[in-house]
Short mmCIF file of C-alpha atoms in Angstrom, two decimals:
data_model
loop_
_atom_site.label_atom_id
_atom_site.label_comp_id
_atom_site.label_asym_id
_atom_site.label_seq_id
_atom_site.Cartn_x
_atom_site.Cartn_y
_atom_site.Cartn_z
CA MET U 1 -13.29 3.10 11.83
CA THR U 2 -16.09 1.45 9.88
CA THR U 3 -17.09 -1.99 11.15
CA VAL U 4 -18.18 -4.91 8.98
CA ARG U 5 -20.27 -8.01 9.57
CA LEU U 6 -21.71 -10.83 7.50
CA ASN U 7 -25.37 -11.74 7.10
CA SER U 8 -26.40 -14.86 5.20
CA THR U 9 -29.92 -13.72 4.36
CA ASP U 10 -31.14 -14.18 0.82
CA ASN U 11 -33.91 -11.64 1.37
CA ALA U 12 -32.31 -8.26 0.72
CA VAL U 13 -35.76 -6.74 0.13
CA SER U 14 -36.65 -6.81 3.81
CA PHE U 15 -33.15 -6.39 5.24
CA ASP U 16 -33.09 -3.62 7.86
CA THR U 17 -30.48 -1.05 6.83
CA ASP U 18 -30.27 2.63 5.91
CA ALA U 19 -29.01 2.00 2.38
CA LEU U 20 -28.85 -1.12 0.23
CA VAL U 21 -26.23 -1.47 -2.52
CA VAL U 22 -26.77 -3.59 -5.63
CA GLY U 23 -24.92 -3.94 -8.91
CA VAL U 24 -25.93 -3.56 -12.54
CA HIS U 25 -24.21 -4.56 -15.77
CA THR U 26 -24.07 -2.91 -19.14
CA GLY U 27 -26.43 -4.47 -21.67
CA PRO U 28 -27.43 -3.96 -25.30
CA ASP U 29 -30.72 -2.40 -24.24
CA GLY U 30 -29.52 -0.63 -21.09
CA PRO U 31 -28.40 -1.66 -17.62
CA ARG U 32 -29.21 -5.17 -16.39
CA PRO U 33 -29.48 -6.20 -12.72
CA ALA U 34 -26.56 -8.25 -11.43
CA PRO U 35 -26.97 -11.24 -9.09
CA GLY U 36 -28.22 -9.89 -5.78
CA ALA U 37 -30.41 -7.28 -7.45
CA GLU U 38 -33.09 -9.47 -9.08
CA SER U 39 -35.37 -9.68 -6.07
CA LEU U 40 -35.13 -5.94 -5.58
CA ASP U 41 -36.11 -5.39 -9.18
CA GLU U 42 -39.17 -7.56 -8.60
CA ALA U 43 -40.06 -5.60 -5.46
CA LEU U 44 -39.84 -2.42 -7.50
CA GLY U 45 -42.28 -3.81 -10.06
CA GLY U 46 -39.59 -4.79 -12.57
CA ARG U 47 -38.95 -1.12 -13.29
CA LEU U 48 -35.37 -0.83 -11.99
CA ALA U 49 -33.61 -1.25 -15.34
CA ALA U 50 -36.07 1.03 -17.15
CA THR U 51 -35.72 3.71 -14.46
CA LEU U 52 -31.94 3.57 -14.59
CA GLY U 53 -31.96 3.69 -18.37
CA ALA U 54 -34.21 6.77 -18.31
CA MET U 55 -31.69 8.40 -15.97
CA GLY U 56 -28.87 7.74 -18.43
CA VAL U 57 -27.21 5.02 -16.35
CA LYS U 58 -25.30 2.53 -18.51
CA GLY U 59 -23.97 0.14 -15.86
CA ARG U 60 -20.37 1.05 -16.53
CA ALA U 61 -17.80 0.38 -13.82
CA GLY U 62 -17.60 3.35 -11.47
CA GLU U 63 -21.12 4.62 -12.13
CA ILE U 64 -23.35 5.04 -9.12
CA VAL U 65 -26.83 6.42 -8.57
CA LYS U 66 -28.97 6.67 -5.42
CA LEU U 67 -32.73 6.11 -5.54
CA PRO U 68 -35.45 6.38 -2.88
CA THR U 69 -37.37 3.13 -2.48
CA PHE U 70 -40.70 4.70 -1.43
CA GLY U 71 -41.39 1.83 0.95
CA ALA U 72 -40.98 -0.94 -1.61
CA LEU U 73 -37.93 -2.12 0.35
CA THR U 74 -37.18 -1.95 4.06
CA ALA U 75 -34.14 0.16 3.25
CA PRO U 76 -35.23 3.73 2.45
CA LEU U 77 -32.34 4.22 -0.01
CA LEU U 78 -31.10 2.05 -2.86
CA ALA U 79 -27.62 2.63 -4.29
CA VAL U 80 -26.98 1.09 -7.70
CA VAL U 81 -23.34 0.72 -8.74
CA GLY U 82 -22.06 -0.19 -12.19
CA LEU U 83 -20.09 -3.41 -12.67
CA GLY U 84 -19.38 -3.13 -16.40
CA ASP U 85 -19.94 -6.08 -18.71
CA ALA U 86 -21.25 -9.27 -17.12
CA PRO U 87 -18.47 -11.86 -16.79
CA GLU U 88 -18.69 -15.19 -18.58
CA GLY U 89 -17.55 -16.98 -15.43
CA ASP U 90 -16.71 -15.86 -11.91
CA TYR U 91 -16.62 -12.20 -11.01
CA ASP U 92 -13.20 -10.57 -10.86
CA PRO U 93 -12.67 -9.80 -7.14
CA GLU U 94 -11.15 -6.43 -8.00
CA THR U 95 -14.33 -5.44 -9.87
CA LEU U 96 -16.29 -6.13 -6.69
CA ARG U 97 -13.76 -4.30 -4.48
CA ARG U 98 -13.97 -1.19 -6.61
CA ALA U 99 -17.76 -1.32 -6.84
CA ALA U 100 -18.13 -1.69 -3.08
CA GLY U 101 -15.65 1.13 -2.49
CA THR U 102 -17.42 3.40 -4.97
CA ALA U 103 -20.68 2.77 -3.10
CA THR U 104 -19.36 3.42 0.41
CA ARG U 105 -17.63 6.62 -0.72
CA ALA U 106 -20.89 7.85 -2.25
CA LEU U 107 -22.85 6.90 0.87
CA ALA U 108 -20.75 8.91 3.33
CA GLY U 109 -23.12 10.29 5.94
CA THR U 110 -25.16 7.06 5.96
CA ALA U 111 -24.89 5.10 9.20
CA ARG U 112 -25.71 1.56 8.03
CA VAL U 113 -25.05 0.13 4.58
CA ALA U 114 -25.74 -3.39 3.29
CA LEU U 115 -23.83 -4.67 0.26
CA ALA U 116 -25.87 -7.05 -1.89
CA LEU U 117 -23.23 -7.40 -4.59
CA PRO U 118 -22.44 -10.75 -6.27
CA ALA U 119 -20.61 -12.69 -3.52
CA ALA U 120 -21.19 -16.30 -4.46
CA ASP U 121 -18.07 -17.61 -2.71
CA ALA U 122 -15.79 -16.69 0.17
CA GLU U 123 -13.19 -14.91 -1.99
CA ARG U 124 -15.78 -12.58 -3.48
CA ALA U 125 -17.45 -11.97 -0.13
CA GLY U 126 -14.07 -10.93 1.21
CA ALA U 127 -13.51 -8.69 -1.81
CA VAL U 128 -16.84 -6.92 -1.24
CA ALA U 129 -16.03 -6.43 2.44
CA LEU U 130 -12.51 -5.13 1.78
CA GLY U 131 -13.58 -2.75 -0.96
CA GLY U 132 -16.40 -1.40 1.15
CA LEU U 133 -14.15 -0.82 4.15
CA LEU U 134 -11.40 0.85 2.12
CA GLY U 135 -13.91 3.05 0.32
CA ALA U 136 -15.32 4.25 3.63
CA TYR U 137 -11.95 5.72 4.66
CA SER U 138 -11.81 9.33 5.81
CA PHE U 139 -8.91 11.33 7.27
CA THR U 140 -10.33 14.11 9.44
CA THR U 141 -7.69 14.50 12.16
CA TYR U 142 -6.95 18.11 11.30
CA ARG U 143 -10.43 19.29 10.31
CA THR U 144 -12.15 21.73 12.66
CA THR U 145 -15.46 22.08 10.79
CA GLY U 146 -18.23 19.54 10.33
CA GLU U 147 -18.65 20.09 6.60
CA GLN U 148 -17.34 16.66 5.62
CA ALA U 149 -19.87 13.84 5.90
CA ALA U 150 -18.99 11.09 8.35
CA PRO U 151 -17.96 7.78 6.77
CA VAL U 152 -20.31 4.82 6.83
CA ALA U 153 -20.38 3.46 10.38
CA GLU U 154 -21.48 -0.14 9.78
CA LEU U 155 -21.23 -2.38 6.73
CA THR U 156 -23.06 -5.65 6.23
CA VAL U 157 -22.04 -8.05 3.48
CA LEU U 158 -24.98 -10.16 2.33
CA SER U 159 -23.67 -13.60 1.40
CA GLY U 160 -24.44 -17.16 2.36
CA ALA U 161 -21.26 -18.58 0.85
CA ASP U 162 -19.26 -21.20 2.73
CA GLY U 163 -16.21 -19.65 4.37
CA ALA U 164 -17.54 -16.13 3.95
CA GLN U 165 -17.23 -15.33 7.67
CA ALA U 166 -13.48 -16.02 7.71
CA ALA U 167 -13.04 -14.05 4.48
CA VAL U 168 -14.86 -11.03 5.90
CA GLU U 169 -12.81 -11.20 9.08
CA ARG U 170 -9.59 -11.28 7.05
CA ALA U 171 -10.82 -8.29 5.07
CA ALA U 172 -11.44 -6.36 8.29
CA THR U 173 -7.90 -7.10 9.52
CA VAL U 174 -6.28 -6.09 6.24
CA ALA U 175 -8.42 -2.95 5.96
CA GLU U 176 -7.39 -1.94 9.47
CA SER U 177 -3.73 -2.14 8.45
CA VAL U 178 -4.26 -0.25 5.20
CA THR U 179 -6.09 2.44 7.19
CA LEU U 180 -3.13 2.63 9.56
CA VAL U 181 -0.77 3.19 6.63
CA ARG U 182 -3.04 5.77 5.00
CA ASP U 183 -3.23 7.71 8.25
CA LEU U 184 0.56 7.73 8.58
CA VAL U 185 1.07 8.87 4.99
CA ASN U 186 -1.51 11.65 5.40
CA THR U 187 -0.02 12.89 8.68
CA PRO U 188 1.96 16.13 8.27
CA PRO U 189 5.74 15.74 8.72
CA SER U 190 5.57 18.18 11.63
CA ASP U 191 3.71 15.43 13.50
CA LEU U 192 5.48 12.38 12.05
CA TRP U 193 9.25 12.50 12.33
CA PRO U 194 11.51 9.43 12.60
CA ALA U 195 11.41 9.07 16.39
CA ARG U 196 7.63 9.56 16.45
CA PHE U 197 7.13 6.96 13.69
CA ALA U 198 9.31 4.57 15.67
CA GLU U 199 7.26 5.23 18.78
CA ILE U 200 4.01 4.45 16.94
CA ALA U 201 5.54 1.29 15.50
CA GLU U 202 6.68 0.20 18.95
CA GLN U 203 3.29 0.81 20.57
CA THR U 204 1.09 -0.58 17.81
CA GLY U 205 3.44 -3.40 16.89
CA SER U 206 3.73 -4.63 20.46
CA LYS U 207 -0.05 -4.70 20.83
CA ALA U 208 -0.28 -6.81 17.68
CA GLY U 209 2.20 -9.33 19.06
CA LEU U 210 5.32 -8.19 17.22
CA SER U 211 8.73 -7.95 18.80
CA VAL U 212 10.10 -4.45 18.23
CA GLU U 213 13.66 -3.14 18.33
CA VAL U 214 14.51 0.53 17.75
CA LEU U 215 18.01 1.85 17.04
CA ASP U 216 18.51 5.58 17.71
CA GLU U 217 21.12 7.80 16.07
CA VAL U 218 23.84 6.81 18.52
CA ALA U 219 23.31 3.07 18.00
CA LEU U 220 23.05 3.55 14.23
CA LYS U 221 26.43 5.27 14.12
CA GLU U 222 28.08 2.79 16.47
CA GLN U 223 26.81 -0.21 14.47
CA GLY U 224 27.79 1.20 11.09
CA PHE U 225 24.50 2.10 9.44
CA GLY U 226 26.24 4.71 7.33
CA GLY U 227 23.47 5.27 4.79
CA ILE U 228 20.73 5.99 7.31
CA VAL U 229 23.07 8.20 9.33
CA ALA U 230 24.19 10.15 6.24
CA VAL U 231 20.65 10.89 5.07
CA GLY U 232 19.43 11.89 8.52
CA GLN U 233 22.37 14.01 9.62
CA GLY U 234 21.01 17.22 8.11
CA SER U 235 17.83 17.18 10.18
CA ALA U 236 17.28 18.36 13.74
CA ARG U 237 15.18 15.19 14.06
CA PRO U 238 17.62 12.26 13.97
CA PRO U 239 17.05 8.96 12.16
CA ARG U 240 15.85 5.62 13.44
CA LEU U 241 15.90 2.00 12.33
CA VAL U 242 12.97 -0.11 13.52
CA ARG U 243 13.05 -3.90 13.35
CA LEU U 244 9.67 -5.65 13.61
CA ALA U 245 9.52 -9.42 13.90
CA TYR U 246 6.75 -12.03 13.91
CA SER U 247 7.34 -15.75 14.28
CA HIS U 248 5.10 -18.78 14.22
CA PRO U 249 6.11 -22.07 15.83
CA GLU U 250 5.03 -24.06 12.76
CA ALA U 251 6.65 -21.77 10.19
CA THR U 252 9.30 -23.16 7.86
CA LYS U 253 10.00 -20.03 5.81
CA THR U 254 10.99 -16.45 6.55
CA VAL U 255 10.18 -13.31 4.56
CA ALA U 256 11.95 -10.01 5.14
CA PHE U 257 10.47 -6.67 4.10
CA VAL U 258 12.49 -3.45 4.04
CA GLY U 259 10.72 -0.09 3.75
CA LYS U 260 11.97 3.36 2.82
CA GLY U 261 10.80 5.74 5.54
CA ILE U 262 11.75 9.30 4.64
CA THR U 263 9.26 11.19 6.80
CA PHE U 264 9.86 14.30 4.73
CA ASP U 265 12.05 14.68 1.67
CA SER U 266 13.20 18.19 0.84
CA GLY U 267 15.90 16.74 -1.38
CA GLY U 268 18.59 17.83 1.07
CA LEU U 269 21.21 20.14 -0.37
CA SER U 270 20.13 18.93 -3.82
CA LEU U 271 16.91 20.78 -3.04
CA LYS U 272 13.68 19.87 -4.76
CA PRO U 273 11.57 22.57 -6.45
CA SER U 274 8.60 23.53 -4.29
CA ALA U 275 6.10 21.99 -6.69
CA ALA U 276 7.76 18.61 -6.18
CA MET U 277 7.98 18.96 -2.42
CA ASP U 278 4.45 19.56 -1.17
CA TRP U 279 3.51 15.85 -1.21
CA MET U 280 6.82 14.53 0.11
CA LYS U 281 5.22 13.62 3.42
CA SER U 282 4.34 10.46 1.49
CA ASP U 283 8.00 9.48 1.08
CA MET U 284 7.67 7.15 4.06
CA GLY U 285 5.00 5.09 2.31
CA GLY U 286 7.29 2.09 1.86
CA ALA U 287 8.03 1.89 5.59
CA GLY U 288 4.32 2.39 6.21
CA ALA U 289 3.46 -0.58 3.99
CA VAL U 290 6.01 -2.78 5.78
CA PHE U 291 4.65 -1.71 9.17
CA GLY U 292 1.02 -2.24 8.19
CA SER U 293 1.70 -5.61 6.62
CA LEU U 294 3.61 -6.93 9.66
CA VAL U 295 0.72 -5.89 11.92
CA ALA U 296 -1.76 -7.71 9.66
CA ILE U 297 0.44 -10.81 9.39
CA ALA U 298 0.60 -11.03 13.18
CA LYS U 299 -3.13 -10.51 13.66
CA LEU U 300 -3.94 -13.11 11.00
CA GLY U 301 -1.61 -15.58 12.70
CA LEU U 302 0.01 -16.69 9.44
CA LYS U 303 2.30 -19.71 9.64
CA VAL U 304 5.33 -17.82 8.40
CA ASN U 305 8.19 -15.92 9.99
CA ALA U 306 8.22 -12.28 8.95
CA VAL U 307 10.71 -9.52 9.64
CA GLY U 308 10.25 -5.87 8.72
CA TYR U 309 12.73 -3.01 8.71
CA LEU U 310 11.61 0.62 8.77
CA CYS U 311 14.50 2.79 7.59
CA LEU U 312 13.48 6.18 8.99
CA ALA U 313 15.09 9.56 8.32
CA GLU U 314 14.20 13.13 7.43
CA ASN U 315 16.12 14.50 4.43
CA MET U 316 16.81 18.17 5.15
CA PRO U 317 19.37 20.80 4.12
CA SER U 318 21.52 22.33 6.85
CA GLY U 319 25.08 22.95 7.86
CA THR U 320 25.32 19.33 9.01
CA ALA U 321 23.69 17.78 5.93
CA GLN U 322 25.55 15.40 3.66
CA ARG U 323 27.02 17.08 0.59
CA PRO U 324 27.20 16.03 -3.04
CA SER U 325 30.62 14.28 -3.39
CA ASP U 326 30.58 12.98 0.19
CA VAL U 327 31.50 9.32 0.69
CA PHE U 328 30.15 7.07 3.44
CA THR U 329 30.56 3.44 4.40
CA SER U 330 27.34 1.42 4.31
CA TYR U 331 26.29 -1.32 6.73
CA ALA U 332 27.39 -3.87 4.10
CA GLY U 333 30.90 -2.41 4.21
CA LYS U 334 30.82 -0.92 0.71
CA THR U 335 31.59 2.76 0.22
CA VAL U 336 29.14 5.03 -1.60
CA GLU U 337 29.80 8.37 -3.28
CA VAL U 338 26.80 10.68 -2.96
CA LEU U 339 26.36 12.57 -6.23
CA ASP U 340 22.84 13.75 -5.47
CA THR U 341 21.38 14.06 -1.98
CA ASP U 342 17.87 13.78 -3.45
CA ALA U 343 18.64 10.16 -4.36
CA GLU U 344 18.48 9.42 -0.64
CA GLY U 345 15.90 6.64 -0.40
CA ARG U 346 18.29 4.08 -1.85
CA LEU U 347 20.88 5.09 0.76
CA VAL U 348 18.67 4.14 3.71
CA LEU U 349 17.38 1.02 1.97
CA ILE U 350 20.84 -0.50 1.41
CA ASP U 351 21.46 -0.54 5.15
CA GLY U 352 18.10 -2.20 5.78
CA ILE U 353 18.66 -4.77 3.03
CA ALA U 354 22.09 -5.68 4.35
CA ARG U 355 20.75 -5.99 7.90
CA ALA U 356 17.81 -8.11 6.73
CA GLY U 357 20.26 -10.61 5.27
CA GLN U 358 21.35 -11.48 8.81
CA ASP U 359 17.88 -12.91 9.47
CA ASN U 360 18.55 -15.66 6.88
CA PRO U 361 15.30 -15.01 5.01
CA ASP U 362 14.05 -16.99 2.06
CA VAL U 363 13.34 -13.70 0.29
CA ILE U 364 13.98 -10.00 0.84
CA VAL U 365 11.52 -7.51 -0.64
CA ASP U 366 12.13 -3.79 -0.36
CA ILE U 367 9.36 -1.27 -0.88
CA ALA U 368 9.91 2.38 -1.67
CA THR U 369 8.55 5.55 -3.15
CA LEU U 370 11.91 5.61 -4.86
CA THR U 371 11.92 7.37 -8.24
CA GLY U 372 9.97 9.83 -10.32
CA ALA U 373 11.05 7.62 -13.21
CA GLN U 374 8.56 5.01 -12.02
CA ILE U 375 5.74 7.49 -12.63
CA VAL U 376 7.15 8.40 -16.05
CA ALA U 377 7.39 4.74 -17.05
CA LEU U 378 4.25 3.25 -15.51
CA GLY U 379 2.00 6.10 -14.41
CA TRP U 380 0.47 6.92 -11.06
CA ARG U 381 -1.29 3.62 -10.38
CA THR U 382 1.14 0.85 -11.38
CA ALA U 383 4.17 -0.11 -9.30
CA GLY U 384 7.37 -1.38 -10.88
CA VAL U 385 8.84 -4.69 -9.71
CA MET U 386 12.49 -5.61 -10.25
CA ALA U 387 14.49 -8.52 -8.86
CA ASN U 388 17.67 -10.57 -8.99
CA ASP U 389 15.41 -13.62 -9.45
CA ASP U 390 12.96 -13.74 -12.36
CA GLU U 391 10.68 -16.21 -10.59
CA LEU U 392 10.45 -14.00 -7.52
CA ARG U 393 9.74 -10.94 -9.64
CA GLU U 394 6.83 -12.69 -11.31
CA GLU U 395 5.62 -14.05 -7.97
CA VAL U 396 5.48 -10.52 -6.53
CA VAL U 397 3.61 -9.30 -9.61
CA ARG U 398 1.11 -12.17 -9.26
CA ALA U 399 0.67 -11.54 -5.55
CA ALA U 400 -0.04 -7.88 -6.25
CA GLY U 401 -2.56 -8.76 -8.94
CA GLU U 402 -4.38 -11.19 -6.66
CA GLN U 403 -4.75 -8.42 -4.08
CA GLY U 404 -5.98 -5.91 -6.65
CA GLU U 405 -2.80 -3.83 -6.73
CA ALA U 406 -1.36 -3.03 -10.16
CA ALA U 407 2.29 -3.99 -10.62
CA TRP U 408 4.49 -4.64 -13.63
CA GLY U 409 7.74 -6.56 -13.88
CA MET U 410 10.72 -4.58 -15.16
CA PRO U 411 14.22 -5.64 -16.28
CA LEU U 412 17.63 -4.86 -14.82
CA PRO U 413 19.77 -4.26 -17.94
CA GLU U 414 23.38 -5.08 -17.13
CA GLU U 415 24.75 -2.32 -19.36
CA LEU U 416 23.35 0.27 -16.93
CA ARG U 417 25.58 -0.88 -14.07
CA LYS U 418 28.71 0.81 -15.46
CA GLY U 419 27.08 4.23 -15.09
CA LEU U 420 27.15 3.76 -11.31
CA ASP U 421 30.94 3.47 -11.19
CA SER U 422 32.64 6.04 -8.96
CA PRO U 423 36.26 7.24 -9.30
CA VAL U 424 36.59 7.51 -5.51
CA ALA U 425 34.26 4.90 -3.97
CA ASP U 426 32.89 1.42 -4.60
CA ILE U 427 29.74 2.81 -6.21
CA ALA U 428 27.95 6.11 -6.85
CA ASN U 429 24.34 6.68 -5.84
CA LEU U 430 23.20 8.11 -9.17
CA HIS U 431 23.57 7.28 -12.85
CA PRO U 432 24.73 10.28 -14.91
CA GLU U 433 21.94 9.75 -17.48
CA ARG U 434 18.34 10.51 -16.56
CA PHE U 435 16.88 7.75 -18.73
CA GLY U 436 15.96 4.47 -17.06
CA GLY U 437 16.16 5.99 -13.60
CA MET U 438 13.85 3.41 -12.03
CA LEU U 439 16.04 0.60 -13.35
CA THR U 440 19.38 2.10 -12.32
CA ALA U 441 18.06 2.74 -8.81
CA ALA U 442 17.19 -0.95 -8.52
CA ILE U 443 20.58 -1.96 -9.93
CA PHE U 444 22.20 0.18 -7.22
CA LEU U 445 20.16 -1.61 -4.53
CA ARG U 446 21.04 -5.02 -5.97
CA GLU U 447 24.71 -4.37 -5.21
CA PHE U 448 23.94 -4.58 -1.48
CA VAL U 449 21.81 -7.73 -1.46
CA PRO U 450 23.56 -10.51 0.49
CA GLU U 451 24.97 -13.21 -1.76
CA GLY U 452 22.63 -16.09 -2.46
CA VAL U 453 19.47 -14.32 -1.28
CA SER U 454 16.48 -13.83 -3.59
CA TRP U 455 15.51 -10.17 -3.58
CA ALA U 456 12.81 -8.04 -5.16
CA HIS U 457 12.33 -4.27 -5.24
CA ILE U 458 8.96 -2.53 -5.53
CA ASP U 459 9.00 1.10 -6.66
CA MET U 460 5.61 2.62 -5.83
CA ALA U 461 6.33 6.34 -6.05
CA GLY U 462 3.06 6.96 -7.87
CA PRO U 463 0.66 4.46 -6.28
CA ALA U 464 1.49 5.50 -2.70
CA PHE U 465 -0.19 8.90 -2.98
CA ASN U 466 -3.23 9.81 -5.05
CA LYS U 467 -2.92 13.43 -6.14
CA GLY U 468 -6.06 13.16 -8.26
CA GLU U 469 -9.69 12.56 -7.43
CA PRO U 470 -10.89 9.52 -5.45
CA HIS U 471 -11.76 6.44 -7.49
CA GLY U 472 -13.14 3.05 -6.52
CA TYR U 473 -11.94 2.39 -2.98
CA THR U 474 -8.93 4.70 -3.39
CA PRO U 475 -9.13 8.05 -1.57
CA LYS U 476 -7.34 11.26 -2.36
CA GLY U 477 -3.98 11.37 -0.56
CA GLY U 478 -2.38 8.34 1.08
CA THR U 479 -3.51 5.05 -0.42
CA GLY U 480 -1.79 2.40 1.70
CA ALA U 481 -0.43 0.89 -1.52
CA ILE U 482 1.45 -2.44 -1.45
CA THR U 483 0.36 -3.27 2.11
CA ARG U 484 -2.06 -5.86 0.74
CA THR U 485 0.56 -7.20 -1.66
CA LEU U 486 2.99 -7.89 1.21
CA VAL U 487 0.28 -9.66 3.21
CA GLY U 488 -0.57 -11.74 0.15
CA LEU U 489 3.10 -12.55 -0.41
CA ALA U 490 3.46 -13.66 3.21
CA GLU U 491 0.41 -15.91 2.76
CA ARG U 492 2.15 -17.53 -0.20
CA TYR U 493 5.14 -18.41 1.99
CA ALA U 494 3.01 -19.61 4.91
CA ASN U 495 2.65 -23.36 5.59
#
């Protein structure tokens, strides 16, 4: 993994590195150097803006161009990344994250990279570090050829801001957890089944200082986790429930996170079409985000108690699989009629949510790649947030925004609840109408939230897996989405 360090030098011209990254803004007469690039422009004879303009560079966000320095700088290569319009006040941290990530992606194959982007305070230094680290991500586990350039090996953030060292160290810890989640999401389901995921969580979690408890299929059945058992019963690889816990002696609040962990979703007997199945290795992204966030929370030593539940199962068709019209009893004691076995994520989540209530948390947040309706409503990059508490919903949205993750609050219309009525059980797992599917899924989950507990649901079906081209610090494939949001939320509840 790429390493990062801080250097407080204000002399980027003579800084010893293989590539130096600076920013430029759009301007009425062409690109204009951003703070951090002025001295380099002087070293280049004041010709940087004119050269970029002649090359057609505008300074728009996402633009990047690499230029040889011909000895004018110590670094042999200069990478210029667009920052868009110059801000009237402080730089948006997300602008800096994306710029740094764009640069490190473009500089793959370069050993040492220094980031001389505007980092006037600790928050922005941390943003530059985090974006650079996330942009340098590469998943090469299964590649047998050397055609793909190696990611940047060492990043240096150039900033003399007070508190920058702590901010860069936090960025490194968070990036390590996001990388862990991305790797899990990208791993083929043949190599990541429920028991294997649980094993990784036990090994990695213990090293981070988490207490880890794993329930196998026998314990799940004996203790009444009917939803997890029902979803996993069709697979030759049985389900697991993993409980991760972190506590701090000075903590006064407890957060509980519950993650959907379907290591592969075929749809079960309600089989998906093949075109909708080839990326279903990502259906464990919610559990991945919970796992990654708990590891980061422990390593950061936050003064909060945090509990995470990974609800792990493989949804497969077989002679032992659950059938449409089956009824099971959930951990909460309510019975559920299964109308569609491809609406399985909510079935494992309700057991995790009910179990999380026994930890007496201040809030429960569940995270899931739950519905295609989320993508229809909000697109591939914006998660939907629903809750039984308006203040908590807005707090989750704010926490996501602060971490640079797009999220949008959504309602839970009461008139949709009636569509979940079942003639044979307490509730059905699917609304008969296809419209508002993201909302009805959340309304179903709400029925299993312990009384008096504030709860929020994050549907990140689109953001968890990037099927398009890389952008900013986001790679193709697993993104590690919502991991940073959960860490930020835990920081809000810390003393």
